[in-house]
Short mmCIF file of C-alpha atoms and ligand atoms in Angstrom, two decimals:
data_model
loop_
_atom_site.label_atom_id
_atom_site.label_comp_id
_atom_site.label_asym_id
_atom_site.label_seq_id
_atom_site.Cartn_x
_atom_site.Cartn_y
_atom_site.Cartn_z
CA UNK A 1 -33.41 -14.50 1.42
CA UNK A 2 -30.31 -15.21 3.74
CA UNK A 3 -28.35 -12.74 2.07
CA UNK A 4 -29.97 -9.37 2.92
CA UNK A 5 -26.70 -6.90 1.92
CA UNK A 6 -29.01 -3.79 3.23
CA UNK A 7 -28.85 -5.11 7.11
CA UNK A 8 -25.16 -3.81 7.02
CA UNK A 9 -26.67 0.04 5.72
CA UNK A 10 -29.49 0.38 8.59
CA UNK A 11 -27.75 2.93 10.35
CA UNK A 12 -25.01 5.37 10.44
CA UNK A 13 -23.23 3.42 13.37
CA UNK A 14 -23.54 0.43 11.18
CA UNK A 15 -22.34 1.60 8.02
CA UNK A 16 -19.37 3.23 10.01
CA UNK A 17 -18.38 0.26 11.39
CA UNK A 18 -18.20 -1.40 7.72
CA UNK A 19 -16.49 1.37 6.05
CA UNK A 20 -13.60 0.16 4.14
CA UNK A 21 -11.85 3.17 2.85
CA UNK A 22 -11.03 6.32 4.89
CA UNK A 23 -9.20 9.46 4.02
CA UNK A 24 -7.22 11.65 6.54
CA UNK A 25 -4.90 14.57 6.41
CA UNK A 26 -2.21 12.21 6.79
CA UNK A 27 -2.94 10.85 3.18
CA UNK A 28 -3.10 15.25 1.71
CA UNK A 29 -0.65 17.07 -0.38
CA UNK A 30 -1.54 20.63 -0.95
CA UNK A 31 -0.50 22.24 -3.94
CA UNK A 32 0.65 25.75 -3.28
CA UNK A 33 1.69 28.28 -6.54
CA UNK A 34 4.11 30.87 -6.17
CA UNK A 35 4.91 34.25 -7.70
CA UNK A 36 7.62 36.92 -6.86
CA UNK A 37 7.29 40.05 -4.90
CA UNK A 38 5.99 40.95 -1.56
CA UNK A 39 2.55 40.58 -0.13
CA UNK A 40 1.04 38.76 -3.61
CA UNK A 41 -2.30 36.71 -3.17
CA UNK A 42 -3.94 36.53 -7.18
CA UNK A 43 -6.80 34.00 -7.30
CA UNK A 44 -6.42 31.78 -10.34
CA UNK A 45 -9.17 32.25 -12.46
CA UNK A 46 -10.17 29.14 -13.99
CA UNK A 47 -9.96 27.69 -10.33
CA UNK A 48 -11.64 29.51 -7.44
CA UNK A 49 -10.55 29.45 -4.09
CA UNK A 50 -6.59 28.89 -5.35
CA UNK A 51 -4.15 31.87 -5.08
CA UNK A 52 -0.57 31.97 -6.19
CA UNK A 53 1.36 33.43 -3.41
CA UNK A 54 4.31 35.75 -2.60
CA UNK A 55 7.10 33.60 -0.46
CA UNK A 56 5.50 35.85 2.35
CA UNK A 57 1.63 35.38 2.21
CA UNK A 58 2.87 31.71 0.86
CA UNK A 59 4.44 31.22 4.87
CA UNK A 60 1.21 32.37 6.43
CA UNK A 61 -0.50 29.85 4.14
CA UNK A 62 1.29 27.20 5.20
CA UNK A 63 1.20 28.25 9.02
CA UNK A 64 -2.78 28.00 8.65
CA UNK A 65 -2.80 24.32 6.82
CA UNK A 66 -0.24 23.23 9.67
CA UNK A 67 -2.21 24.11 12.30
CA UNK A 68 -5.63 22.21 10.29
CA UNK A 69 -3.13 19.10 10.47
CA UNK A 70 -2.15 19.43 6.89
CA UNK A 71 1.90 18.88 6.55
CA UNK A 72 2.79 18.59 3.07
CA UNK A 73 2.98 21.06 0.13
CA UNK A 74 4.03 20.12 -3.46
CA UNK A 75 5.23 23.77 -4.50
CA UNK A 76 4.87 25.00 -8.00
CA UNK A 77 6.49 28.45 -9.11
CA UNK A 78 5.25 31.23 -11.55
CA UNK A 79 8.25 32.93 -12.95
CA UNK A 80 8.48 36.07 -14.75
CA UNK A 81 8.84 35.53 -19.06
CA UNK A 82 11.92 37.89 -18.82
CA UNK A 83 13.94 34.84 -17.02
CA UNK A 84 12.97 31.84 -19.22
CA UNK A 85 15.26 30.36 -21.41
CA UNK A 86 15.99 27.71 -24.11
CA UNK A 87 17.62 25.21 -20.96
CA UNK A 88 15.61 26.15 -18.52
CA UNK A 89 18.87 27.88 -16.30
CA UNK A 90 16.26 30.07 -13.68
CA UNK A 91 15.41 26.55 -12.40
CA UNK A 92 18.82 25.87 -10.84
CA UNK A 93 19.94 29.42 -10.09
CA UNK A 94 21.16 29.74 -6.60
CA UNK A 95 18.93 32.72 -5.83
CA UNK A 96 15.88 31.80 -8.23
CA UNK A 97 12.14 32.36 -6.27
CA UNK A 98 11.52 28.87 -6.27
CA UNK A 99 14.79 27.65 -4.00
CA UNK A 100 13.89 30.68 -1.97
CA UNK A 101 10.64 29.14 -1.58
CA UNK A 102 12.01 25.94 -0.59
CA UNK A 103 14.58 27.15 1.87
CA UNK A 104 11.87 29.87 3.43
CA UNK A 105 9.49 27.12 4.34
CA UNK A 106 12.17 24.51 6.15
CA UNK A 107 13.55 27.24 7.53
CA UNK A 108 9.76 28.56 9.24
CA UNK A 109 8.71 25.22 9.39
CA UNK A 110 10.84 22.36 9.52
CA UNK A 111 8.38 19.98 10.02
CA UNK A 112 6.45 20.21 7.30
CA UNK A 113 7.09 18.23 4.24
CA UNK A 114 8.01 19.56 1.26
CA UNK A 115 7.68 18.50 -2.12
CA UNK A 116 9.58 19.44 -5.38
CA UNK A 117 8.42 19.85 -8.69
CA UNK A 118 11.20 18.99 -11.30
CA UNK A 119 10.60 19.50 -15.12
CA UNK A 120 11.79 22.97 -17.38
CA UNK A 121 8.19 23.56 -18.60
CA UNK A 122 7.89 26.57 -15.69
CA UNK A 123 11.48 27.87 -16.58
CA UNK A 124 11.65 27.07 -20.55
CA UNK A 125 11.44 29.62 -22.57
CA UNK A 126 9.20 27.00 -25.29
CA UNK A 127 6.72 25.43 -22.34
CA UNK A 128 8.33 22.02 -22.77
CA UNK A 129 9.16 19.61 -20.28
CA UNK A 130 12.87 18.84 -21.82
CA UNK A 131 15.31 20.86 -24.24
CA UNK A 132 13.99 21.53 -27.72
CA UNK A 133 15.78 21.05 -30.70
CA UNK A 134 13.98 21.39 -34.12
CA UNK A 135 10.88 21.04 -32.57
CA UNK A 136 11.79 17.62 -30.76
CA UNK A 137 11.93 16.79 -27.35
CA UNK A 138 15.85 16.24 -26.52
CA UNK A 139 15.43 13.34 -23.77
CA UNK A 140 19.13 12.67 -22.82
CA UNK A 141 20.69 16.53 -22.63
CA UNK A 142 17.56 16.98 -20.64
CA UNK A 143 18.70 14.84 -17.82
CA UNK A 144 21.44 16.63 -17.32
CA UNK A 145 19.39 19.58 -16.75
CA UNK A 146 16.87 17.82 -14.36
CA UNK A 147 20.18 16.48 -12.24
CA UNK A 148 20.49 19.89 -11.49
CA UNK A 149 17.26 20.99 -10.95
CA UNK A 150 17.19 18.30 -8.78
CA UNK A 151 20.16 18.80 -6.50
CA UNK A 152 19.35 22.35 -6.54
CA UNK A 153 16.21 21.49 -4.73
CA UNK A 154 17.46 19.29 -2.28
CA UNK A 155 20.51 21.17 -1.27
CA UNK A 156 17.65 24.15 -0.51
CA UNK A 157 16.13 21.35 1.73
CA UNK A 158 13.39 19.14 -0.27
CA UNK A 159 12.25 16.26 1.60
CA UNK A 160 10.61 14.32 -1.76
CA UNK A 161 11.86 15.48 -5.37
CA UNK A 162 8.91 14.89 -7.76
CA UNK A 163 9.80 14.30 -11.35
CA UNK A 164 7.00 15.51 -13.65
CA UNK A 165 8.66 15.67 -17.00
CA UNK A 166 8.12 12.09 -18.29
CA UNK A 167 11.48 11.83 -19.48
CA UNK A 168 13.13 8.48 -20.03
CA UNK A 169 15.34 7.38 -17.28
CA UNK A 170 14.99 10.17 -14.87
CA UNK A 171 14.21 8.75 -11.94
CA UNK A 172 17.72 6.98 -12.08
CA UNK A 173 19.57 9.87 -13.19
CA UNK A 174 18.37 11.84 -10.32
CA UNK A 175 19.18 8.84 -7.79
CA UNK A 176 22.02 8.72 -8.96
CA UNK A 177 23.16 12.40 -8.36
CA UNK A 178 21.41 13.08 -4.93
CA UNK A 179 23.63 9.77 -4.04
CA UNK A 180 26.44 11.37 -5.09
CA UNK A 181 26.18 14.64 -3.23
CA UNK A 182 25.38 12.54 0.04
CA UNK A 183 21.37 13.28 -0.40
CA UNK A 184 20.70 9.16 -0.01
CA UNK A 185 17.66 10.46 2.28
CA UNK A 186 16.19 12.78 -0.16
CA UNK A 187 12.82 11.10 -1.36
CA UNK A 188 11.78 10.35 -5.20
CA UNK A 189 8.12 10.60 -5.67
CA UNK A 190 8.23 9.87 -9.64
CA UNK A 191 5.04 11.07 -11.89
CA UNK A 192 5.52 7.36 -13.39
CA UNK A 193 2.05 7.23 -15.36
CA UNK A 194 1.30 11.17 -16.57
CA UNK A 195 -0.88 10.88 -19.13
CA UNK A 196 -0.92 13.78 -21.97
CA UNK A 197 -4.23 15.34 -20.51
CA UNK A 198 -6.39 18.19 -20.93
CA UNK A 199 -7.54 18.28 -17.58
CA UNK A 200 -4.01 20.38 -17.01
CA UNK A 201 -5.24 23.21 -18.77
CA UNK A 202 -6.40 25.61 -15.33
CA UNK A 203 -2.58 24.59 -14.39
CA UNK A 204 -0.98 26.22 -16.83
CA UNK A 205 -3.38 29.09 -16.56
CA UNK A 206 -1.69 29.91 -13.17
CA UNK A 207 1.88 29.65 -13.79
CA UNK A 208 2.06 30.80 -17.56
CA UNK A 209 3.52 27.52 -18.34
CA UNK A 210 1.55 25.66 -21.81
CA UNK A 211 3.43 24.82 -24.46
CA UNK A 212 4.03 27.65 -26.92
CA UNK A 213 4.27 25.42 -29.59
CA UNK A 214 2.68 21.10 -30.05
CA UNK A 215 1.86 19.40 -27.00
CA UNK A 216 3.39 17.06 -24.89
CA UNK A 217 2.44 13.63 -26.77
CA UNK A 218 5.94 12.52 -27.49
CA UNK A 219 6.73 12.30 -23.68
CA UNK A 220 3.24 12.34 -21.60
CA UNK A 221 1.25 8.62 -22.19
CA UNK A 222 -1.70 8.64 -24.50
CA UNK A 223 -4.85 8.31 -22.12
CA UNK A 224 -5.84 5.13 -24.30
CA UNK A 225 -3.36 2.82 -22.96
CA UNK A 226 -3.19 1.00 -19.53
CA UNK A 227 -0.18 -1.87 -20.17
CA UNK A 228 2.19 0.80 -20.71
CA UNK A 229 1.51 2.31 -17.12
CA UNK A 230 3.29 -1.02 -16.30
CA UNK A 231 6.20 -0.33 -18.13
CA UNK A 232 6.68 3.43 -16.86
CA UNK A 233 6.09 1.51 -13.66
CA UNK A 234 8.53 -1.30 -13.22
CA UNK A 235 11.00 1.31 -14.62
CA UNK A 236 10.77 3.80 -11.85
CA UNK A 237 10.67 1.17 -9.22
CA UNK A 238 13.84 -0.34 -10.97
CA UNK A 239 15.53 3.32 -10.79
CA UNK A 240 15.02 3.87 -7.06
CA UNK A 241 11.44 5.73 -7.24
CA UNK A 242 9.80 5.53 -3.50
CA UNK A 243 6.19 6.65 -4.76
CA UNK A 244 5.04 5.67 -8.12
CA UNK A 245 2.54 8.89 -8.93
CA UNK A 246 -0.34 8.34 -11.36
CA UNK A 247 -2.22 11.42 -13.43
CA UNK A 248 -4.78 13.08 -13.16
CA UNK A 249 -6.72 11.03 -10.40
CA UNK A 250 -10.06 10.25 -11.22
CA UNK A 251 -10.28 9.83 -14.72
CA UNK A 252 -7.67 7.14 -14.43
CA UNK A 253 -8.68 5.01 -11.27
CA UNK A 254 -7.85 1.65 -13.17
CA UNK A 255 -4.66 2.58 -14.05
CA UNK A 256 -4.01 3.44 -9.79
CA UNK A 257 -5.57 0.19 -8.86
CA UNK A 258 -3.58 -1.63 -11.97
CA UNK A 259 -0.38 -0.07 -10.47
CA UNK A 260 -1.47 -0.81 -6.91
CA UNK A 261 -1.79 -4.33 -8.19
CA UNK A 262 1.79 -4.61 -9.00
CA UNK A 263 4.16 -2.58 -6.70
CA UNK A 264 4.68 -2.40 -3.26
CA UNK A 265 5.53 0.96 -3.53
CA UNK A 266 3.31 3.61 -2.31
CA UNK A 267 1.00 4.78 -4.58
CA UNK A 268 0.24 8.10 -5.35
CA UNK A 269 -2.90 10.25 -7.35
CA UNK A 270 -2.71 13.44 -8.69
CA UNK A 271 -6.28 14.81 -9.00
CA UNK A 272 -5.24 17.55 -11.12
CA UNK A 273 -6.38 21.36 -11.60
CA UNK A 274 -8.79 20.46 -14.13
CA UNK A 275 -10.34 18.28 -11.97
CA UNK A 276 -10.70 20.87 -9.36
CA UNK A 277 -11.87 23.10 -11.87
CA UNK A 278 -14.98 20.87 -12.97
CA UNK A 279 -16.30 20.20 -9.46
CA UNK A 280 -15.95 23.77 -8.45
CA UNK A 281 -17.95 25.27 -11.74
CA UNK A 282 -20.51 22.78 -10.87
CA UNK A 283 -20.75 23.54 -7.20
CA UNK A 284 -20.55 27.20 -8.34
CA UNK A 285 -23.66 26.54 -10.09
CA UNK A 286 -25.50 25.03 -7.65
CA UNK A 287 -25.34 21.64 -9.47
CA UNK A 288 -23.41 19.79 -7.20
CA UNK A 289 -23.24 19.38 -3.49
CA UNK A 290 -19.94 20.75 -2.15
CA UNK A 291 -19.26 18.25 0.70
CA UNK A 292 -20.37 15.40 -0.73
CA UNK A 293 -18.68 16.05 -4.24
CA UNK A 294 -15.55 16.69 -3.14
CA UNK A 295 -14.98 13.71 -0.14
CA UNK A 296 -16.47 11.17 -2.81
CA UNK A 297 -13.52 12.14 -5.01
CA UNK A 298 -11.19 11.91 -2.55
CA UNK A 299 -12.72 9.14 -1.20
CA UNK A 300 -12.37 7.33 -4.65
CA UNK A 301 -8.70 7.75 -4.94
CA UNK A 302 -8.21 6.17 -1.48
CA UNK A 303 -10.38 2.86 -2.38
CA UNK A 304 -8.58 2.55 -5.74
CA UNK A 305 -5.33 3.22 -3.74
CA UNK A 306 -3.84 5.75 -3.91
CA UNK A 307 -2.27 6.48 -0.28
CA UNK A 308 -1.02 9.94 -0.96
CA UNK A 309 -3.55 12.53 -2.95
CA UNK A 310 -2.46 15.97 -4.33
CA UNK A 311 -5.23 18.18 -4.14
CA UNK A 312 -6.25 21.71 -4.38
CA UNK A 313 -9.41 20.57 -1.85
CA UNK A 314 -6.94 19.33 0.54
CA UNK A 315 -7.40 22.63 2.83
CA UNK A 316 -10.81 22.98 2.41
CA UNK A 317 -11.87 19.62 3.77
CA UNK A 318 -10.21 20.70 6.56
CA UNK A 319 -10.62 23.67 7.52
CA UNK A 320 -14.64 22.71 7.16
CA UNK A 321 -14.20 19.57 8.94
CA UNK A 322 -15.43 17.26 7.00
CA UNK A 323 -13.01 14.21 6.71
C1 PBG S 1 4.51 20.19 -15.33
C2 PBG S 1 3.35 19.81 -14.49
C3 PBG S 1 2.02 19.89 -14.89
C4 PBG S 1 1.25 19.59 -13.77
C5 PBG S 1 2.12 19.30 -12.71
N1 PBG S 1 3.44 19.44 -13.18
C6 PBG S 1 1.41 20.31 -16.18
C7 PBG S 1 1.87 19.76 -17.45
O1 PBG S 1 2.42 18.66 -17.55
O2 PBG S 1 1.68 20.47 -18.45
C8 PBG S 1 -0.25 19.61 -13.77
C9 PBG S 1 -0.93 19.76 -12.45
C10 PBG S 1 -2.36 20.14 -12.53
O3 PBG S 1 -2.99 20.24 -13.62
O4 PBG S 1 -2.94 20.37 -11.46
N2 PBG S 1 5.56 19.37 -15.49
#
């Protein structure tokens, strides 16, 4: 045999020295929940180790994943039934937790990066992504509202907006308005392939947020199809998008390679809360090793490529060293 593939596995130094993928803090986004009031840290229960946060505890959170090296934080808020409505109008009120949120962080911490969550599902009285009429999905009115959400969120001092709602032309809407209002540096990370999962299921758990009637079919992609990742795809980049996002993460790995295939744009994997949920029942168990589980996930997204990964491991593999 010339070819002996196992020469390059001999030893650690060796297989070091060969690695092709690696994965950093640089490449983390943590996920961080909010709730009102003062000195608030709830564990969500369907995923251990994941709190949702008064603005205060939420500051000394992000103070501890700074100093681990980890700089950005996709922030998601739980708000109170009593201020949900039919268009979503808590999402773009001045004093609403969320832009609080938003302003509180850049303010304590300019230099961290902070991502936005737009869609009405947190803020909508019926847990949908758009305006509902009838029972549908409106797409176009809903723009309007996402334009504002939108603005809203970068006036408070956003560095990347993140669409999430899966509505059709979006990405351009929102371009177009941050443009408009002078926020040409304000970032578009768009949730281009979103599949209509149930891996979000420990998600909605922790901000209230499922649909209280349906699902989300008629705007989320059915997990079947790969070609029309393309088309959600070309679209964003088209409408201005500077990350194309795809999700969840690992159930979908050919769809972030497929993507990675055909943009230059910066890919990014969402390796969502029912994801986290799995590994962490297992590991809770004893059925799966901890370390090992969680950086071969990661690890996965990377070689598949993905260069940004939202996680809810993000400060753990940190803080226990072992990227
Ligand atoms: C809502 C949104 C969802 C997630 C991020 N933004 C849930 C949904 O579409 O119902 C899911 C994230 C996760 O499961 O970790 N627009």
């Amino acid at each position: 045999m010339l070819q002996r593939p196992r020469r390059n596995r001999k030893s650690e130094v060796i297989r070091q020295m060969v690695q092709e993928t690696h994965v950093s803090a640089a490449n983390l986004i943590f996920p961080l929940f909010i709730v009102d009031g003062e000195n608030q840290k709830t564990e969500v229960a369907s995923m251990p180790g994941i709190y949702r946060y008064s603005i205060d505890n939420m500051l000394r959170e992000v103070e501890s994943c700074l100093k681990l090296g980890l700089n950005s934080f996709d922030l998601f808020p739980n708000i109170d039934e009593a201020l949900k409505d039919k268009f979503a109008t808590e999402s773009h009120r001045d004093e609403s937790l969320y832009l609080r949120a938003i302003r509180a962080v850049k303010k304590e911490f300019p230099e961290a990066c902070v991502i936005t969550d737009v869609a009405m599902d947190p803020y909508s009285s019926d847990g949908h992504d758009g305006i509902v009429e009838n029972g549908e999905i409106i797409n176009d009115a809903t723009l309007e509202v996402l334009g504002k959400m939108a603005l809203a969120h970068a006036r408070s001092g956003a560095d990347i907006i993140a669409p999430s709602d899966m509505m059709d032309g979006r990405v351009g809407y929102i371009r177009k308005v941050l443009d408009e209002n002078g926020f040409t540096n304000v970032s578009i990370m768009s949730y281009s392939a979103k599949y209509a999962s149930a891996f979000y299921g420990p998600f909605r758990d922790a901000l209230n947020s499922a649909p209280k009637f349906g699902d989300k079919k008629t705007y989320q992609m059915n997990p079947a199809n790969q070609q029309e990742a393309l088309i959600e795809a070309r679209l964003d980049e088209a409408e201005g998008a500077d990350f194309l996002m795809v999700k969840p993460g690992l159930p979908y790995l050919d769809v972030i390679k497929l993507l990675k295939d055909n943009t230059q744009l910066p890919i990014a994997a969402y390796n969502v809360s029912g994801e986290y949920a799995m590994i962490k029942a297992a590991i809770q168990k004893g059925w799966l090793n901890n370390q090992r589980a969680i950086t071969e996930v990661l690890t996965s997204l990377r070689r598949a490529g993905a260069s940004a990964i939202l996680t809810y491991h993000a400060k753990e593999v940190l803080e226990n060293k072992w990227l």
